[in-house]
Amino acid sequence: MRLRRRGWPVRGDEATPVPGEGQQEQQVTTPTVYDVADRAGVSIATVSRVYRNPDSVKAKTRERVLAVARELGYVPSGSARGLASRSTGVLGLCFPDYTDPETETAAGDDDDAQVLYADQVIRGMERAARRHGYALLISASLQGGAEQLIGGMAGQVDGFAVLARTVSTEDLDVYSRRLPVVMLAGPREIDRLDHVEVANFDGQRELTRHLVEVHGLTRLAFVGGPEDSPDAEARFQGYQAACRDAGLPAGDEPDLRRAMTRADGREAVQQLAFRPGGLPQGLLFANDQMAVGAMEELISRGVRIPTDVAVTGFDGIPLGRMVRPSLTTVRQPMRRLGETAVELLLRRLADRDRAPESVMLPVSLALRASCGCGDAE
Amino acid sequence: MRLRRRGWPVRGDEATPVPGEGQQEQQVTTPTVYDVADRAGVSIATVSRVYRNPDSVKAKTRERVLAVARELGYVPSGSARGLASRSTGVLGLCFPDYTDPETETAAGDDDDAQVLYADQVIRGMERAARRHGYALLISASLQGGAEQLIGGMAGQVDGFAVLARTVSTEDLDVYSRRLPVVMLAGPREIDRLDHVEVANFDGQRELTRHLVEVHGLTRLAFVGGPEDSPDAEARFQGYQAACRDAGLPAGDEPDLRRAMTRADGREAVQQLAFRPGGLPQGLLFANDQMAVGAMEELISRGVRIPTDVAVTGFDGIPLGRMVRPSLTTVRQPMRRLGETAVELLLRRLADRDRAPESVMLPVSLALRASCGCGDAE
DNA sequence: ATGAAAGCGCTAACAC
DNA sequence: GTGTTAGCGCTTTCAT
């Protein structure tokens, strides 16, 4: 026999003589399978079946159970279900808190300028997950501290995706021993993980080549990201390769490294302007946010884009289309990133022993006004 | 004594003599508190404490437990935790699958044009939730069917927000008896719910007044949404009120009702053009998507905006800024919607007996080119 | 087709 | 500070 929680009268053949079904309106505890079973005159197993495998229950019984459930306001507990069945029907996504602090404040009401990378990945994952009957649990890692949250998430999902540089490799190692984890848009980090990456190298090389071959630029500069950002590094290498191919000089290092925010872009312009030789003809940034910041600064200094200097970014954030001149960039297939993550996760869920898989997603150029392409727009 | 699952050797003073700690590398089952406790030589309660309330455990013990946990790859099970503690640390959000099917296909690579309403709400909720130590579970309701998912969500969160018209009132009634639910951007529907709405009426009235007073338009038409969309209705009523105030004619019904997609906007233009008197001077739509569709159609017919016809929307989606002419609209504070939802949810979690609360969020006009304001942009 | 019973992994008293 | 123990609400054999 099973006791009711919170000092409730015990059920069935216990001591205390209970006044029967008298108190139906009194919603005191949240109803459980037991309550429904009791009231419907069936066993808890049958109640469970009604939800998990309706066809295994006689239609009439099923209706009765469902009616009682509705009446009682019964909703199956996801936790209990998860515990008993060892699966939650939820996939997770961890992403860094990308917010450019400046955009945050500067934009004010203009919420919309700010939709970045992560939103698209979320969107892609949500839809793919839903198609397969999963929900999506999302959580940004507040940088520095509270890995608490991602730990919490790890316990609550059947598997999850991590945007690069969100979770420490060490933690990742622990989590990925317990459940499927897929790395998104970075290096795989841990061999056993599945992994989706984006053609950073190819994209940047192609873009650089465009500047050289189509626009005939020869004096270029590349503003990279932190050394520990593999995306930024791969982009730089693409730039490098294109330069070499074209017989142009290209150092072993980006001309400048920055943290990749808008403010960094502005600063970069300042620095570059005072170097011997001044500004280059083409200014390539490792991401769109920096490029946008740079354009702001350049324009405020009276520099004409693209006439005096061509500017390019990488990512394809919406903001890049809204600025004037519109920003030439390399568009990442962010939604597809999310979709691919779901597919990999499900495949691994279906077969834990598959060999780890690595998918590379292609990128495409968005040639717009800031390099001299596109119309006025 | 407690048996191990899956036919594992029993622990401790049981029959089978077990070969001690010999098999450490053999990760066969996912480790639990028991495994950690055993190996660290403490009780499961202590392991639990290390995670829930670290300070209640002696530093040395804590380190030992943590070390073992890391070694074993232990991650606390969210389900078990949720079941035992009756709370999950997760908040939920249900939203309709807003996708404009046309945008979907037409946009092709242009992922970004498509960031709509829901993304912003998600963003706002995610951040607010995270600040309070919660994660966010999201799930769009595939229209017609599979309320399965939202049922699943309901069982897995401590409370959730619902974007209007996503979940049937009937289901909502059941869920909201079990956990806190807040209605977003629609009517409250159920009295006991908390509720956040947006000043649809005020916004549309102000926008209409702008058209009349600033631009001097007198022949207006309003294209509304379905009758059962309270937002669309409130907007229409705001329009109506402004017309009356200005002494202009305004029917009891929108000049046209449509389902609010882009295609609907185009069709609306077709219909209106062939009405006696032809197109009005000002064409107001109940949302941005329709307005954008309408502009496309008008432009393709050689109609000049805003010279011949002024067009306005409602929502403030990013797309509205990208189209030419840029769309005059009423901007909803979508991020704040999400934040407010979290606040209400948490307040109710803290005190289930609070009186239900209803918050109205202000909107603001975005006066752009399609009404004759703003610059060329 | 339905019931009985044994856990799933953890938390929360309550002892010591 | 740490251990014991009784559930949390469900799924799942195994019988019937």
Tab-separated table of N, CA and C in Angstrom, chain A residues 91 128 131-132 336 338-349 354:
chain	number	residue	atom	x	y	z
A	91	LEU	N	15.024	18.066	-26.107
A	91	LEU	CA	16.400	18.275	-26.534
A	91	LEU	C	16.838	19.646	-26.048
A	128	ALA	N	12.840	21.592	-36.072
A	128	ALA	CA	13.255	20.225	-36.360
A	128	ALA	C	12.869	19.321	-35.191
A	131	ARG	N	9.122	18.642	-35.144
A	131	ARG	CA	8.732	17.674	-36.166
A	131	ARG	C	8.914	16.248	-35.674
A	132	HIS	N	9.881	16.068	-34.804
A	132	HIS	CA	10.158	14.720	-34.325
A	132	HIS	C	9.556	14.468	-32.952
A	336	ARG	N	19.895	25.924	-40.598
A	336	ARG	CA	20.256	24.547	-40.942
A	336	ARG	C	21.189	23.949	-39.889
A	338	GLY	N	20.888	24.358	-36.777
A	338	GLY	CA	19.992	23.818	-35.762
A	338	GLY	C	19.334	22.532	-36.212
A	339	GLU	N	18.901	22.516	-37.443
A	339	GLU	CA	18.243	21.317	-37.949
A	339	GLU	C	19.196	20.131	-37.957
A	340	THR	N	20.387	20.404	-38.414
A	340	THR	CA	21.374	19.334	-38.475
A	340	THR	C	21.682	18.805	-37.078
A	341	ALA	N	21.732	19.712	-36.133
A	341	ALA	CA	21.989	19.300	-34.756
A	341	ALA	C	20.942	18.301	-34.301
A	342	VAL	N	19.695	18.608	-34.577
A	342	VAL	CA	18.617	17.708	-34.171
A	342	VAL	C	18.780	16.354	-34.842
A	343	GLU	N	19.077	16.381	-36.114
A	343	GLU	CA	19.220	15.110	-36.807
A	343	GLU	C	20.324	14.255	-36.191
A	344	LEU	N	21.427	14.874	-35.930
A	344	LEU	CA	22.539	14.126	-35.346
A	344	LEU	C	22.161	13.582	-33.977
A	345	LEU	N	21.509	14.419	-33.209
A	345	LEU	CA	21.113	14.000	-31.871
A	345	LEU	C	20.182	12.782	-31.940
A	346	LEU	N	19.224	12.852	-32.827
A	346	LEU	CA	18.272	11.755	-32.922
A	346	LEU	C	18.942	10.484	-33.421
A	347	ARG	N	19.827	10.658	-34.367
A	347	ARG	CA	20.514	9.482	-34.878
A	347	ARG	C	21.319	8.810	-33.763
A	348	ARG	N	21.937	9.621	-32.965
A	348	ARG	CA	22.733	9.031	-31.885
A	348	ARG	C	21.839	8.420	-30.809
A	349	LEU	N	20.733	9.053	-30.575
A	349	LEU	CA	19.794	8.506	-29.608
A	349	LEU	C	19.337	7.115	-30.069
A	354	ARG	N	27.033	4.424	-32.908
A	354	ARG	CA	27.465	4.942	-34.206
A	354	ARG	C	28.829	5.609	-34.058
